[in-house]
Coordinates of N, CA and C in Angstrom, one line a residue:
M13 N 54.5 21.6 15.6 CA 53.4 22.6 15.7 C 52.9 22.7 17.1
S14 N 52.6 24.2 16.9 CA 52.3 24.6 18.4 C 50.9 23.9 18.8
K15 N 50.9 24.4 20.2 CA 49.9 23.8 21.2 C 48.8 24.2 20.7
T16 N 48.3 25.5 20.3 CA 47.0 25.9 19.6 C 47.0 25.5 18.4
G17 N 47.7 24.8 17.4 CA 47.3 24.1 16.4 C 47.0 22.9 16.6
L18 N 47.5 22.0 17.7 CA 47.5 20.6 18.0 C 46.0 20.5 18.7
S19 N 45.4 21.7 19.6 CA 44.3 21.5 20.0 C 43.2 21.8 18.9
L20 N 43.2 22.4 18.1 CA 42.3 22.7 16.9 C 42.3 21.6 16.1
F21 N 43.4 20.8 16.0 CA 43.4 19.5 14.9 C 42.4 18.5 15.6
M22 N 42.6 18.4 17.3 CA 42.1 17.2 17.9 C 40.5 17.6 17.8
V23 N 39.9 19.0 17.8 CA 38.5 19.2 18.2 C 37.8 19.0 16.7
F24 N 38.7 19.4 15.4 CA 38.2 19.1 14.4 C 38.3 17.3 14.1
G25 N 39.0 16.7 14.4 CA 38.9 15.3 14.4 C 37.7 14.8 15.1
M26 N 37.2 15.2 16.2 CA 36.4 14.5 17.2 C 35.1 15.3 16.4
S27 N 34.7 16.5 15.8 CA 33.5 16.5 15.3 C 33.1 16.2 14.2
F28 N 34.5 15.6 13.3 CA 34.2 14.8 12.1 C 33.7 13.3 12.6
G29 N 34.0 12.9 13.8 CA 33.8 11.6 14.0 C 32.5 11.4 14.3
L30 N 31.9 12.4 15.3 CA 30.4 12.6 15.3 C 29.4 12.9 14.2
W31 N 29.8 13.5 12.9 CA 29.2 13.8 12.3 C 29.1 12.5 11.4
S32 N 30.1 11.9 11.3 CA 30.0 10.4 10.4 C 29.2 9.4 11.1
E33 N 29.2 9.2 12.4 CA 28.3 8.3 13.1 C 27.1 8.6 13.2
S34 N 26.7 10.1 12.7 CA 25.3 10.1 12.6 C 24.4 10.4 11.5
T35 N 25.3 9.6 10.3 CA 25.0 9.8 9.0 C 23.7 8.8 9.0
A36 N 23.5 7.3 9.3 CA 22.5 6.4 9.4 C 21.1 7.3 10.0
A37 N 21.7 8.0 11.2 CA 20.3 8.3 12.2 C 20.0 9.8 11.6
S38 N 20.4 10.3 10.7 CA 19.6 11.5 10.0 C 18.7 11.1 8.7
A39 N 18.9 9.8 8.1 CA 18.1 9.5 7.2 C 16.9 8.6 7.7
A40 N 16.2 8.9 6.8 CA 14.6 8.4 7.0 C 14.0 8.1 5.7
V41 N 13.2 6.9 5.8 CA 12.5 5.9 4.5 C 11.0 6.7 4.7
T42 N 10.7 7.3 3.9 CA 9.1 7.7 3.6 C 8.6 7.6 2.2
G43 N 7.5 7.6 2.0 CA 6.6 8.0 0.9 C 6.6 6.4 0.2
L44 N 6.4 5.4 0.9 CA 6.2 4.0 0.5 C 5.0 3.9 -0.8
Q45 N 5.4 3.4 -1.7 CA 4.0 3.2 -3.1 C 4.3 1.9 -3.5
C46 N 3.1 1.4 -3.8 CA 3.2 0.0 -4.4 C 2.3 0.4 -5.8
E47 N 2.7 -0.2 -6.9 CA 2.3 0.2 -8.2 C 2.1 1.8 -8.4
Y48 N 2.8 2.5 -8.0 CA 2.8 4.1 -7.9 C 1.6 4.8 -7.2
R49 N 1.2 3.9 -6.3 CA 0.0 4.4 -5.4 C 0.8 4.3 -4.0
A50 N -0.3 4.9 -3.2 CA 0.0 4.7 -1.6 C -1.2 3.7 -0.9
E51 N -0.7 2.7 -0.7 CA -1.5 1.7 0.0 C -2.8 1.0 -0.8
P52 N -2.6 0.8 -2.0 CA -3.4 0.3 -3.0 C -4.6 -0.8 -2.3
L53 N -5.5 -1.0 -2.7 CA -6.6 -2.2 -2.8 C -6.9 -2.6 -4.1
G54 N -6.8 -4.1 -4.0 CA -7.2 -4.6 -4.8 C -6.3 -4.8 -6.3
I55 N -5.4 -4.5 -6.4 CA -4.3 -4.6 -7.6 C -4.4 -6.0 -8.0
D56 N -4.2 -5.9 -9.5 CA -4.1 -7.3 -10.2 C -2.7 -7.4 -10.8
V57 N -1.5 -6.7 -10.4 CA -0.2 -7.3 -10.7 C 0.1 -8.1 -9.8
L58 N 0.8 -9.2 -10.5 CA 1.4 -10.6 -9.7 C 2.4 -10.3 -9.0
R59 N 3.3 -9.5 -9.7 CA 4.6 -8.9 -9.1 C 4.8 -7.6 -9.0
P60 N 4.1 -6.6 -7.8 CA 4.1 -5.6 -8.3 C 5.3 -4.6 -8.2
R61 N 5.4 -3.5 -8.6 CA 6.6 -2.8 -8.3 C 6.5 -1.8 -7.1
L62 N 7.5 -1.7 -6.1 CA 7.4 -0.6 -4.9 C 8.5 0.3 -5.2
G63 N 8.3 1.4 -4.2 CA 9.2 2.6 -4.4 C 9.2 3.3 -2.9
W64 N 10.2 4.0 -2.7 CA 10.1 5.0 -1.7 C 11.0 5.7 -1.8
Q65 N 11.0 6.7 -1.1 CA 11.8 8.0 -0.9 C 12.7 7.9 0.2
M66 N 14.2 8.7 0.2 CA 14.7 8.7 1.4 C 15.1 9.9 1.6
K67 N 15.0 10.5 3.0 CA 15.2 12.0 3.4 C 16.3 12.0 4.0
S68 N 16.9 13.2 4.0 CA 17.9 13.3 5.1 C 18.2 14.8 5.5
V69 N 18.7 15.1 6.8 CA 19.0 16.4 7.1 C 20.5 16.7 6.6
E70 N 21.3 15.6 6.1 CA 22.4 15.9 5.6 C 22.8 16.2 4.1
R71 N 23.3 17.3 3.7 CA 23.5 17.3 2.4 C 24.4 16.2 1.6
G72 N 23.9 15.9 0.4 CA 24.7 15.1 -0.3 C 24.5 13.5 0.0
Q73 N 23.7 13.2 1.0 CA 23.5 11.9 1.3 C 22.9 10.9 0.4
H74 N 23.1 9.8 0.2 CA 22.5 9.0 -0.9 C 22.2 7.6 -0.3
Q75 N 21.2 6.7 -1.0 CA 21.3 5.2 -0.7 C 22.2 4.5 -1.4
T76 N 22.7 3.6 -0.7 CA 24.1 2.5 -1.4 C 23.4 1.1 -1.2
A77 N 22.0 1.0 -0.4 CA 21.6 -0.4 -0.2 C 20.3 -0.3 0.3
Y78 N 19.5 -1.4 0.0 CA 18.2 -1.5 0.9 C 17.7 -2.8 1.4
Q79 N 16.6 -2.9 2.0 CA 16.0 -4.2 2.5 C 14.7 -3.9 2.3
V80 N 13.9 -5.0 1.9 CA 12.2 -4.7 2.0 C 12.1 -6.0 2.5
L81 N 11.0 -5.9 3.3 CA 10.3 -7.1 3.8 C 9.0 -6.7 3.7
V82 N 8.1 -8.0 3.5 CA 6.7 -7.8 3.2 C 6.2 -9.5 4.0
A83 N 5.1 -8.9 4.5 CA 4.5 -9.9 5.8 C 3.1 -9.9 5.5
S84 N 2.8 -11.2 5.6 CA 1.2 -11.4 5.6 C 0.2 -10.9 6.8
S85 N 0.8 -10.3 7.8 CA 0.2 -9.7 8.6 C 1.4 -8.5 9.6
P86 N 0.3 -7.8 10.1 CA 1.0 -6.7 10.8 C 2.0 -7.0 11.8
S87 N 1.6 -8.0 12.7 CA 2.1 -8.7 13.8 C 3.7 -9.3 13.2
L88 N 3.6 -10.1 12.0 CA 5.0 -10.5 11.8 C 6.0 -9.5 11.3
L89 N 5.5 -8.4 10.5 CA 6.0 -7.3 10.0 C 6.7 -6.6 11.4
E90 N 6.1 -6.7 12.4 CA 6.3 -5.8 13.5 C 7.6 -6.4 14.1
K91 N 7.5 -7.8 14.0 CA 8.8 -8.8 14.4 C 10.0 -8.6 13.4
N92 N 9.7 -8.2 12.6 CA 10.9 -7.8 11.4 C 11.0 -9.5 10.8
S93 N 9.6 -9.8 10.5 CA 9.7 -11.3 9.6 C 9.0 -11.1 8.5
G94 N 9.5 -11.3 7.5 CA 8.9 -10.9 6.1 C 8.7 -12.1 5.6
D95 N 7.5 -13.0 5.9 CA 7.3 -14.4 5.5 C 6.8 -14.2 4.0
L96 N 6.3 -13.3 3.6 CA 6.2 -13.3 1.9 C 7.4 -12.9 1.2
W97 N 8.2 -12.2 1.7 CA 9.6 -11.7 1.0 C 10.3 -10.9 2.0
D98 N 11.7 -11.8 2.1 CA 12.8 -10.7 2.6 C 13.8 -10.7 1.5
S99 N 14.0 -9.6 0.9 CA 14.9 -9.2 -0.2 C 16.4 -9.5 0.6
G100 N 16.5 -9.1 1.8 CA 17.8 -9.2 2.5 C 18.6 -7.9 2.0
K101 N 19.7 -7.8 2.5 CA 20.4 -6.3 2.1 C 20.8 -6.3 0.5
V102 N 20.4 -5.6 -0.1 CA 20.7 -5.4 -1.8 C 21.4 -4.2 -1.8
P103 N 22.7 -4.5 -2.4 CA 23.3 -3.1 -2.5 C 23.1 -2.5 -4.0
S104 N 22.4 -1.2 -3.8 CA 21.6 -0.7 -4.9 C 21.2 0.7 -4.6
P105 N 21.3 1.4 -5.6 CA 20.7 2.7 -5.4 C 19.4 2.8 -5.4
Q106 N 18.8 1.9 -5.9 CA 17.5 1.6 -6.6 C 16.2 1.7 -5.7
S107 N 15.4 3.1 -5.9 CA 14.4 3.1 -4.9 C 12.8 3.3 -5.5
I108 N 13.0 2.8 -6.9 CA 11.6 3.0 -7.5 C 11.7 1.6 -8.5
Q109 N 10.4 1.2 -8.8 CA 10.4 -0.2 -9.8 C 11.3 -1.1 -9.2
V110 N 11.2 -1.6 -7.6 CA 11.7 -2.6 -7.1 C 10.6 -3.5 -7.3
V111 N 11.0 -4.8 -8.2 CA 9.9 -5.7 -8.3 C 9.8 -6.7 -7.2
Y112 N 8.4 -7.0 -6.7 CA 8.2 -8.0 -5.6 C 8.8 -9.3 -6.2
S113 N 9.5 -10.0 -5.3 CA 10.1 -11.1 -5.8 C 10.1 -12.4 -4.9
G114 N 8.9 -12.5 -4.2 CA 8.7 -13.3 -3.0 C 7.8 -14.2 -3.5
T115 N 6.9 -14.8 -2.2 CA 5.9 -16.0 -2.4 C 4.9 -15.3 -3.3
P116 N 4.5 -16.4 -4.3 CA 3.4 -16.2 -5.2 C 2.0 -15.5 -4.7
L117 N 1.7 -14.2 -5.0 CA 0.5 -13.8 -4.3 C -1.0 -14.3 -4.9
V118 N -1.9 -14.3 -4.1 CA -3.3 -15.0 -4.3 C -4.1 -13.9 -4.3
S119 N -5.4 -14.3 -4.6 CA -6.7 -13.4 -4.6 C -6.9 -12.8 -3.0
G120 N -7.2 -11.7 -3.0 CA -7.3 -11.4 -1.9 C -6.3 -11.2 -0.6
Q121 N -5.0 -11.3 -1.4 CA -4.1 -11.5 -0.6 C -3.8 -10.0 0.2
R122 N -3.6 -10.0 1.6 CA -3.3 -8.5 2.4 C -1.7 -8.8 2.7
C123 N -0.9 -7.7 2.0 CA 0.5 -7.5 2.2 C 1.0 -6.1 2.9
Y124 N 1.7 -6.6 4.0 CA 2.2 -5.5 4.8 C 3.5 -5.3 4.7
W125 N 4.0 -4.3 4.5 CA 5.9 -4.1 4.1 C 6.3 -2.9 4.4
K126 N 7.4 -3.0 4.9 CA 8.5 -1.9 5.3 C 9.9 -1.9 4.6
V127 N 10.5 -0.8 4.5 CA 11.9 -0.9 3.7 C 12.9 -0.1 4.9
R128 N 14.0 -0.4 4.9 CA 15.4 0.4 5.1 C 16.5 0.3 4.5
V129 N 17.3 1.5 4.7 CA 18.2 1.6 3.5 C 19.2 1.8 4.4
W130 N 20.6 1.8 3.6 CA 21.9 2.1 4.1 C 22.3 3.4 3.4
P131 N 22.4 4.4 4.2 CA 23.0 5.8 3.6 C 24.5 6.1 3.5
A132 N 24.8 6.8 2.8 CA 26.1 7.3 2.8 C 26.2 8.8 2.3
L133 N 27.3 9.4 2.7 CA 27.7 11.0 2.0 C 28.3 10.8 0.7
S134 N 28.1 11.9 -0.1 CA 28.7 11.7 -1.1 C 30.4 11.7 -1.3
G135 N 30.9 11.1 -2.1 CA 32.4 10.9 -2.0 C 32.8 10.0 -0.6
V136 N 31.7 9.2 -0.1 CA 32.3 8.2 0.6 C 32.2 6.7 0.2
E137 N 33.1 6.1 -0.2 CA 32.8 4.7 -0.5 C 32.1 3.5 0.2
G138 N 30.8 3.1 -0.4 CA 29.9 2.3 0.6 C 29.3 2.6 1.5
D139 N 28.4 2.1 2.2 CA 27.6 2.7 3.2 C 28.4 3.3 4.5
Q140 N 27.9 3.9 5.4 CA 28.7 4.6 6.3 C 28.8 3.6 7.5
D141 N 29.7 2.8 7.4 CA 30.3 1.8 8.9 C 28.9 0.8 8.7
G142 N 28.3 0.3 7.7 CA 27.5 -0.7 7.5 C 26.3 -0.6 8.6
K143 N 25.9 0.7 8.5 CA 24.7 0.9 9.9 C 23.5 1.5 8.9
P144 N 22.5 0.3 9.0 CA 21.4 1.1 8.0 C 20.5 2.1 9.0
A145 N 19.8 3.0 8.3 CA 18.8 3.8 8.9 C 17.5 3.1 9.5
S146 N 17.1 3.6 10.1 CA 15.7 2.7 10.7 C 14.5 2.6 9.9
W147 N 14.1 1.5 9.9 CA 13.1 0.8 9.3 C 11.9 2.1 8.9
S148 N 11.0 2.2 7.9 CA 10.1 3.1 7.6 C 9.1 2.7 8.3
A149 N 7.8 3.3 8.6 CA 6.7 3.3 8.9 C 6.2 1.9 7.9
P150 N 5.1 1.2 8.6 CA 4.4 0.2 7.7 C 3.5 0.6 6.7
A151 N 3.4 -0.1 5.4 CA 2.5 0.2 4.7 C 1.8 -1.2 4.3
R152 N 0.5 -1.0 3.5 CA 0.2 -2.1 3.1 C -0.6 -2.0 1.6
W153 N -0.6 -3.2 0.9 CA -1.6 -3.1 -0.3 C -2.1 -4.6 -0.3
T154 N -3.3 -4.7 -1.0 CA -4.0 -5.8 -1.0 C -4.3 -6.2 -2.5
M155 N -4.3 -7.7 -2.8 CA -4.6 -8.2 -4.3 C -6.2 -8.4 -4.6
G156 N -6.4 -8.2 -5.9 CA -7.8 -8.0 -6.2 C -8.3 -9.6 -6.3
L157 N -9.5 -9.8 -6.9 CA -9.8 -11.0 -7.5 C -9.2 -11.4 -8.7
L158 N -8.5 -12.0 -8.6 CA -7.5 -12.3 -10.0 C -8.0 -13.2 -10.9
N159 N -9.0 -14.1 -10.7 CA -9.5 -15.3 -11.2 C -11.1 -15.3 -11.6
P160 N -11.9 -15.6 -12.6 CA -12.9 -15.8 -12.8 C -13.8 -16.2 -12.0
Q161 N -13.3 -17.4 -11.4 CA -13.8 -18.1 -10.2 C -13.6 -17.7 -9.0
D162 N -13.1 -16.7 -8.7 CA -13.2 -15.9 -7.3 C -14.2 -15.0 -7.0
W163 N -14.9 -14.7 -8.1 CA -16.0 -13.7 -8.1 C -17.4 -14.7 -7.6
K164 N -18.1 -14.6 -6.2 CA -19.0 -15.5 -6.0 C -20.0 -14.8 -6.0
A165 N -20.0 -13.4 -6.1 CA -21.5 -12.7 -6.2 C -22.1 -13.1 -7.7
E166 N -23.3 -12.8 -7.8 CA -24.2 -12.4 -9.1 C -24.6 -11.0 -9.3
W167 N -24.9 -10.7 -10.8 CA -25.2 -9.4 -10.9 C -26.6 -9.2 -10.6
I168 N -26.8 -8.3 -9.9 CA -28.1 -8.0 -9.2 C -28.8 -6.5 -10.2
G169 N -30.0 -6.6 -10.1 CA -30.8 -5.4 -10.8 C -32.4 -5.6 -10.5
F170 N -33.1 -4.6 -11.0 CA -34.4 -4.4 -11.0 C -35.1 -4.6 -12.4
F171 N -35.9 -5.6 -12.2 CA -36.7 -5.5 -13.8 C -38.1 -5.5 -13.4
P172 N -38.9 -4.5 -13.5 CA -40.3 -4.1 -13.4 C -41.1 -5.0 -14.5
K173 N -42.0 -5.9 -14.1 CA -42.8 -6.8 -15.2 C -43.3 -5.9 -16.1
E174 N -44.0 -4.5 -15.8 CA -44.8 -3.8 -16.7 C -43.8 -3.0 -17.8
S175 N -42.5 -2.9 -17.2 CA -41.6 -2.4 -18.2 C -41.7 -3.1 -19.8
G176 N -41.5 -4.3 -19.5 CA -41.0 -5.0 -20.7 C -39.9 -5.0 -21.3
Q177 N -38.8 -4.5 -20.2 CA -37.6 -4.4 -20.9 C -36.8 -5.1 -20.0
E178 N -35.7 -5.5 -20.6 CA -34.5 -6.3 -19.9 C -33.4 -5.4 -19.2
G179 N -33.0 -5.8 -18.0 CA -31.9 -5.1 -17.4 C -32.0 -3.5 -17.0
T180 N -33.4 -3.2 -16.6 CA -33.8 -1.9 -16.4 C -33.0 -1.9 -15.1
P181 N -32.2 -0.6 -15.0 CA -31.0 -0.3 -13.7 C -31.9 0.1 -12.6
A182 N -31.7 -0.5 -11.3 CA -32.4 0.1 -9.9 C -31.4 1.2 -9.5
P183 N -32.1 2.4 -9.1 CA -31.1 3.5 -8.7 C -30.7 3.3 -7.3
Y184 N -31.2 2.2 -6.6 CA -30.6 2.3 -5.2 C -30.9 0.7 -4.7
F185 N -29.7 0.4 -4.1 CA -29.7 -1.2 -3.2 C -29.1 -0.8 -2.1
R186 N -30.0 -1.6 -1.0 CA -29.5 -1.9 0.3 C -29.8 -2.8 0.9
K187 N -28.7 -3.2 2.0 CA -28.9 -4.4 2.7 C -28.2 -4.6 3.9
T188 N -28.9 -4.7 4.9 CA -28.6 -4.9 6.4 C -28.1 -6.2 6.8
F189 N -27.3 -6.1 8.0 CA -26.7 -7.3 8.3 C -26.1 -7.3 10.1
T190 N -25.8 -7.8 10.4 CA -25.6 -8.0 12.0 C -24.0 -8.4 12.0
L191 N -23.3 -7.5 13.0 CA -21.9 -8.1 13.3 C -22.0 -8.4 15.0
D192 N -21.5 -9.6 15.3 CA -21.6 -9.7 16.7 C -20.4 -8.9 17.6
G193 N -19.4 -8.5 16.6 CA -18.4 -7.5 17.2 C -17.6 -6.8 16.5
A194 N -16.7 -5.9 16.8 CA -15.6 -5.4 15.7 C -15.3 -6.3 14.9
A195 N -15.1 -5.8 13.6 CA -14.5 -6.1 12.5 C -13.1 -6.3 12.3
E196 N -12.4 -7.4 12.0 CA -10.9 -7.3 12.0 C -10.4 -6.7 10.8
H197 N -11.3 -7.4 9.7 CA -11.0 -6.7 8.2 C -12.4 -6.7 7.6
A198 N -12.5 -5.9 6.6 CA -13.6 -5.6 6.2 C -13.4 -4.8 4.7
F199 N -13.6 -5.6 3.4 CA -13.5 -5.0 2.3 C -14.7 -5.2 1.4
A200 N -15.0 -4.2 0.5 CA -16.2 -4.3 -0.4 C -15.6 -4.1 -1.7
T201 N -15.8 -5.0 -2.6 CA -15.3 -4.9 -4.0 C -16.6 -4.9 -5.0
V202 N -16.8 -3.5 -5.6 CA -17.7 -3.3 -6.3 C -17.6 -3.5 -7.7
N203 N -18.4 -3.9 -8.6 CA -18.5 -4.0 -9.9 C -19.5 -3.7 -10.6
A204 N -19.8 -2.5 -11.1 CA -21.1 -2.1 -11.7 C -20.9 -1.6 -13.0
Q205 N -21.7 -1.7 -13.9 CA -21.9 -1.4 -15.1 C -22.6 0.1 -15.1
G206 N -21.4 1.0 -14.9 CA -21.8 2.3 -14.8 C -21.0 3.0 -13.5
Y207 N -21.4 4.1 -13.2 CA -20.9 4.9 -12.1 C -21.7 4.5 -10.8
Y208 N -21.2 4.6 -9.9 CA -21.6 4.1 -8.6 C -21.4 5.1 -7.3
E209 N -22.0 4.9 -6.1 CA -21.6 5.5 -4.9 C -21.9 4.3 -3.7
L210 N -21.0 4.0 -3.0 CA -21.1 3.0 -1.8 C -21.3 3.9 -0.7
Y211 N -22.2 3.6 0.0 CA -22.7 4.2 1.5 C -22.8 2.9 2.6
V212 N -22.2 3.2 3.7 CA -22.2 2.0 4.9 C -22.6 3.0 6.1
N213 N -23.8 2.4 6.8 CA -24.2 3.2 7.6 C -24.6 4.7 7.6
G214 N -24.9 5.1 6.2 CA -25.3 6.2 5.9 C -24.2 7.3 5.7
R215 N -22.8 6.9 5.5 CA -21.7 7.5 5.0 C -21.2 7.2 3.9
K216 N -20.8 7.9 3.1 CA -20.6 7.8 1.7 C -19.0 7.3 2.0
V217 N -18.6 6.3 1.1 CA -17.2 5.6 1.3 C -16.4 6.1 0.2
D218 N -15.3 6.7 0.5 CA -14.4 7.6 -0.3 C -14.8 8.8 -0.6
D219 N -14.3 9.6 -1.5 CA -14.7 10.8 -2.1 C -14.7 10.9 -3.4
H220 N -14.9 9.8 -4.2 CA -14.8 9.8 -5.4 C -16.0 10.4 -6.2
L221 N -15.9 10.9 -7.5 CA -17.1 11.1 -8.2 C -17.0 10.3 -9.5
L222 N -18.1 9.9 -10.3 CA -17.9 9.2 -11.6 C -16.8 8.1 -11.3
S223 N -17.1 7.3 -10.4 CA -16.3 5.9 -10.3 C -17.1 4.8 -10.5
P224 N -16.5 3.8 -11.3 CA -15.4 3.7 -11.7 C -14.9 4.4 -13.0
A225 N -14.1 4.4 -13.6 CA -13.6 5.2 -14.9 C -14.3 4.7 -16.0
V226 N -14.2 5.2 -17.2 CA -15.3 4.7 -18.2 C -14.8 3.5 -18.7
S227 N -15.3 2.7 -19.3 CA -14.9 1.5 -20.3 C -15.9 0.9 -20.9
D228 N -15.6 0.1 -22.1 CA -16.7 -0.3 -23.1 C -17.1 -1.7 -22.4
F229 N -18.4 -1.7 -21.7 CA -18.9 -2.7 -21.1 C -18.8 -4.1 -22.2
S230 N -18.8 -3.9 -23.2 CA -19.0 -5.2 -24.2 C -17.7 -5.9 -24.1
K231 N -16.4 -5.1 -23.6 CA -15.4 -5.9 -23.5 C -14.8 -5.9 -21.8
R232 N -14.7 -5.2 -21.3 CA -14.5 -5.0 -19.7 C -15.5 -4.4 -19.0
N233 N -15.6 -5.0 -17.4 CA -16.1 -4.2 -16.5 C -15.2 -3.9 -15.3
L234 N -14.8 -2.7 -14.8 CA -14.0 -2.3 -14.0 C -14.6 -2.6 -12.6
Y235 N -13.7 -2.7 -11.6 CA -14.1 -2.6 -10.1 C -13.2 -2.3 -9.3
I236 N -13.6 -1.9 -7.9 CA -12.8 -1.3 -7.1 C -12.7 -1.9 -5.9
T237 N -11.8 -1.8 -5.1 CA -12.0 -2.4 -3.5 C -12.1 -1.4 -2.6
H238 N -12.9 -1.6 -1.9 CA -13.0 -0.3 -0.8 C -12.4 -1.0 0.5
D239 N -12.0 -0.4 1.5 CA -11.6 -0.7 3.0 C -12.7 -0.3 3.7
I240 N -13.8 -1.1 4.1 CA -15.1 -0.1 4.8 C -14.9 -0.6 6.6
R241 N -13.7 -1.2 6.9 CA -13.6 -1.6 8.7 C -14.1 -0.3 9.2
S242 N -13.6 0.9 8.9 CA -13.9 2.1 9.9 C -15.3 2.4 10.0
Y243 N -16.0 2.2 8.7 CA -17.3 2.0 8.5 C -18.3 1.3 9.4
L244 N -18.0 0.2 9.8 CA -18.9 -0.9 10.4 C -18.9 -0.7 12.0
Q245 N -19.8 -1.1 12.3 CA -20.1 -1.2 14.0 C -20.5 -2.3 14.5
P246 N -20.2 -2.7 15.7 CA -21.0 -4.0 16.4 C -22.6 -4.0 16.3
G247 N -23.3 -5.1 16.0 CA -25.0 -4.6 15.9 C -25.1 -4.7 14.6
T248 N -26.3 -3.8 14.3 CA -27.0 -3.7 13.1 C -26.2 -2.7 12.1
N249 N -26.0 -3.2 10.8 CA -25.5 -2.3 9.7 C -25.8 -2.4 8.4
C250 N -26.1 -1.2 7.7 CA -26.5 -1.1 6.3 C -25.6 -0.9 5.3
V251 N -25.5 -1.5 4.2 CA -24.9 -1.1 3.0 C -25.3 -0.8 2.1
A252 N -25.5 0.4 1.3 CA -26.2 1.0 0.3 C -25.6 1.1 -1.0
L253 N -25.9 0.9 -2.4 CA -25.4 1.2 -3.6 C -26.1 1.9 -4.2
W254 N -25.9 2.9 -4.8 CA -26.5 4.0 -5.8 C -25.7 3.8 -7.0

């Protein structure tokens, strides 16, 4: 072999080695979903199905294994501690309908989770040198009120004496309350016989119209959970329901 041929072979070998070592670094996990939604609130599926996407700048890269961490607080998740569920490394290309298999979930449970995957290039056996891609950004979901006894509120309505009717609805309800400081967590679970809009401190919560969905009130009433933490302030607050 000539000196020129030897030099070309060494350069090619070095380039291939650098390309292989960057396989894990070039992959990223995004699009985390729980029950096919991004960060759903108030779900009632006891073993929710999780999913994600793997993106890569390399052609032909695919997932060979995954690990899911689910924690009861953001601080635990940041420490890579899955006190609710740590799937461990699972050899599988599956990235949808991964069933939660951790500690049984309860009403109002807040779940914070993230995923990492082991990528490989097409035609390569197993993952690349056992190196996982970086953890995904954290996501969350919350559990709804799963049992009848979890509902502490009572139906509210306006019944004018002169109407002689029962259940005449009032168009607007409002309540003020005081917070000593910033709220750490704040969720409003609304169950209305008909459509509603929720306002906090004069701001409409979410962009929904005709919410919740239509249902047969003789059989079921639908409810929606809203995260209202960002709408609240230290001091006096007002919640209104139309």
